[in-house]
């Protein structure tokens, strides 16, 4: 019988903590993907926004920004205002992330409101490496959003919804 690896153990322990995020991101991400599709945006842009921007509220705002044309300065300032809370998240996470080594930047990039909450509250069992546990939570939440938004974009091809209003 093969022994479970450290990453697999960390993922197994992290997963139950992320189920509420999975549930929320499934609905919000699918809705975002459908909305992008109804506004004429394709799968590639939806996927890229979810992979690179990964800021749900800003991604929803971006749908209307795509419709009015590109304003780089306005978009930058709006993004800064909408996501300014992440500056405070980052400051409060400095101590918690000090021993995460090479994984620190990945965790910071994948920090969402939900991930922040889990990283502050969820504690790994004694047998699980804390850094691996944190990385697993961050990666799972990130993948939930990405997969849900891509699913929504694909569903948007077959679903015809009137989004006027």
XYZ file of C-alpha atoms in Angstrom:
165
model
C 0.000 0.000 0.000
C 1.417 3.352 -1.064
C 1.744 6.059 1.558
C -0.034 9.362 0.907
C 2.323 12.200 -0.075
C 2.618 15.481 1.802
C 0.851 17.512 -0.902
C -1.983 14.994 -1.189
C -2.449 15.005 2.595
C -2.437 18.810 2.655
C -5.001 18.937 -0.169
C -7.235 16.365 1.516
C -7.168 18.375 4.750
C -7.674 21.723 2.991
C -10.572 20.651 0.776
C -13.345 20.598 3.431
C -12.475 24.168 4.391
C -12.925 25.303 0.777
C -16.361 23.755 0.162
C -18.243 26.998 1.003
C -15.981 28.873 -1.428
C -16.592 26.222 -4.083
C -20.333 26.658 -3.648
C -20.210 30.453 -3.891
C -17.681 30.581 -6.701
C -19.657 28.011 -8.694
C -22.687 30.278 -8.868
C -20.843 33.589 -9.190
C -18.264 32.287 -11.647
C -20.840 30.638 -13.881
C -22.930 33.829 -13.833
C -19.828 35.848 -14.745
C -19.004 33.536 -17.651
C -22.568 33.690 -18.961
C -22.612 37.484 -18.639
C -19.332 37.783 -20.545
C -20.758 35.604 -23.316
C -24.021 37.583 -23.517
C -21.951 40.752 -23.931
C -20.117 39.255 -26.891
C -16.930 38.228 -25.091
C -15.518 34.804 -25.847
C -14.092 31.951 -23.860
C -10.486 33.086 -24.257
C -11.053 36.536 -22.723
C -13.204 35.097 -19.938
C -10.527 32.533 -19.093
C -7.724 35.103 -19.301
C -9.577 37.524 -17.022
C -10.116 34.780 -14.468
C -6.512 33.590 -14.628
C -4.779 36.959 -14.696
C -7.115 39.455 -13.035
C -8.782 37.046 -10.567
C -10.839 39.747 -8.887
C -14.507 38.827 -9.098
C -15.979 42.271 -8.448
C -13.554 43.932 -10.852
C -14.211 41.265 -13.454
C -17.931 42.009 -13.260
C -17.171 45.722 -13.673
C -14.884 44.952 -16.596
C -17.830 43.539 -18.553
C -19.250 47.059 -18.871
C -15.782 48.562 -19.409
C -15.316 46.345 -22.459
C -18.582 47.693 -23.853
C -17.644 51.396 -23.575
C -14.108 51.189 -24.917
C -10.621 51.061 -23.488
C -9.628 53.760 -20.983
C -6.360 52.592 -19.398
C -6.072 55.351 -16.774
C -9.716 55.133 -15.749
C -9.552 51.348 -15.625
C -6.383 51.454 -13.517
C -7.896 53.912 -11.015
C -11.172 52.004 -10.804
C -9.308 48.733 -10.256
C -7.177 50.345 -7.562
C -10.253 51.654 -5.741
C -12.243 48.434 -6.012
C -9.341 46.256 -4.867
C -7.690 48.586 -2.327
C -8.776 46.244 0.456
C -6.105 43.817 -0.759
C -3.446 46.255 0.448
C -4.764 45.783 3.975
C -5.031 42.017 3.493
C -1.408 41.929 2.431
C -0.242 43.902 5.447
C -2.174 41.713 7.861
C -0.827 38.551 6.200
C 2.870 39.481 6.468
C 3.448 37.539 9.704
C 1.340 34.584 8.585
C 3.264 34.283 5.305
C 6.792 34.900 6.604
C 7.753 31.211 6.638
C 6.168 30.241 3.309
C 9.361 30.710 1.284
C 8.979 30.337 -2.462
C 5.194 29.931 -2.124
C 4.643 33.404 -0.657
C 4.125 35.242 -3.968
C 1.747 32.586 -5.264
C -0.373 32.780 -2.118
C -0.422 36.586 -2.295
C -1.486 36.537 -5.958
C -4.265 34.049 -5.233
C -5.551 35.986 -2.235
C -9.257 36.710 -2.546
C -11.673 37.761 0.190
C -12.657 34.137 0.693
C -9.109 32.795 0.628
C -7.989 35.469 3.095
C -10.746 34.424 5.459
C -9.797 30.753 5.230
C -6.079 31.399 5.642
C -6.813 33.403 8.787
C -9.197 30.902 10.323
C -8.383 27.368 9.094
C -5.699 25.475 10.970
C -4.002 22.412 9.519
C -3.704 19.251 11.588
C -0.347 18.715 13.314
C 0.688 16.157 10.674
C 0.221 18.596 7.757
C 2.737 21.221 6.683
C 1.193 24.669 7.214
C 2.623 26.155 4.005
C 1.376 23.272 1.850
C -2.036 23.574 3.527
C -2.177 27.307 2.732
C -1.051 26.773 -0.861
C -3.708 24.096 -1.351
C -6.458 26.388 -0.062
C -5.308 29.237 -2.314
C -4.948 27.039 -5.408
C -8.292 25.307 -4.878
C -10.147 28.618 -4.503
C -8.390 29.995 -7.585
C -9.274 26.935 -9.647
C -12.898 27.027 -8.482
C -13.263 30.575 -9.832
C -11.459 29.826 -13.078
C -13.356 26.611 -13.818
C -16.712 28.155 -12.924
C -16.192 31.197 -15.159
C -15.062 28.993 -18.054
C -18.087 26.743 -17.482
C -20.322 29.817 -17.538
C -18.788 30.982 -20.797
C -19.387 27.562 -22.336
C -22.961 27.503 -21.008
C -23.476 30.985 -22.428
C -23.167 29.514 -25.908
C -26.215 27.299 -25.425
C -28.223 29.435 -22.984
C -29.902 32.495 -24.379
C -30.629 34.950 -21.592
C -31.893 38.477 -21.880
C -29.476 40.551 -19.782
C -30.981 43.902 -20.706
C -31.597 46.155 -17.748
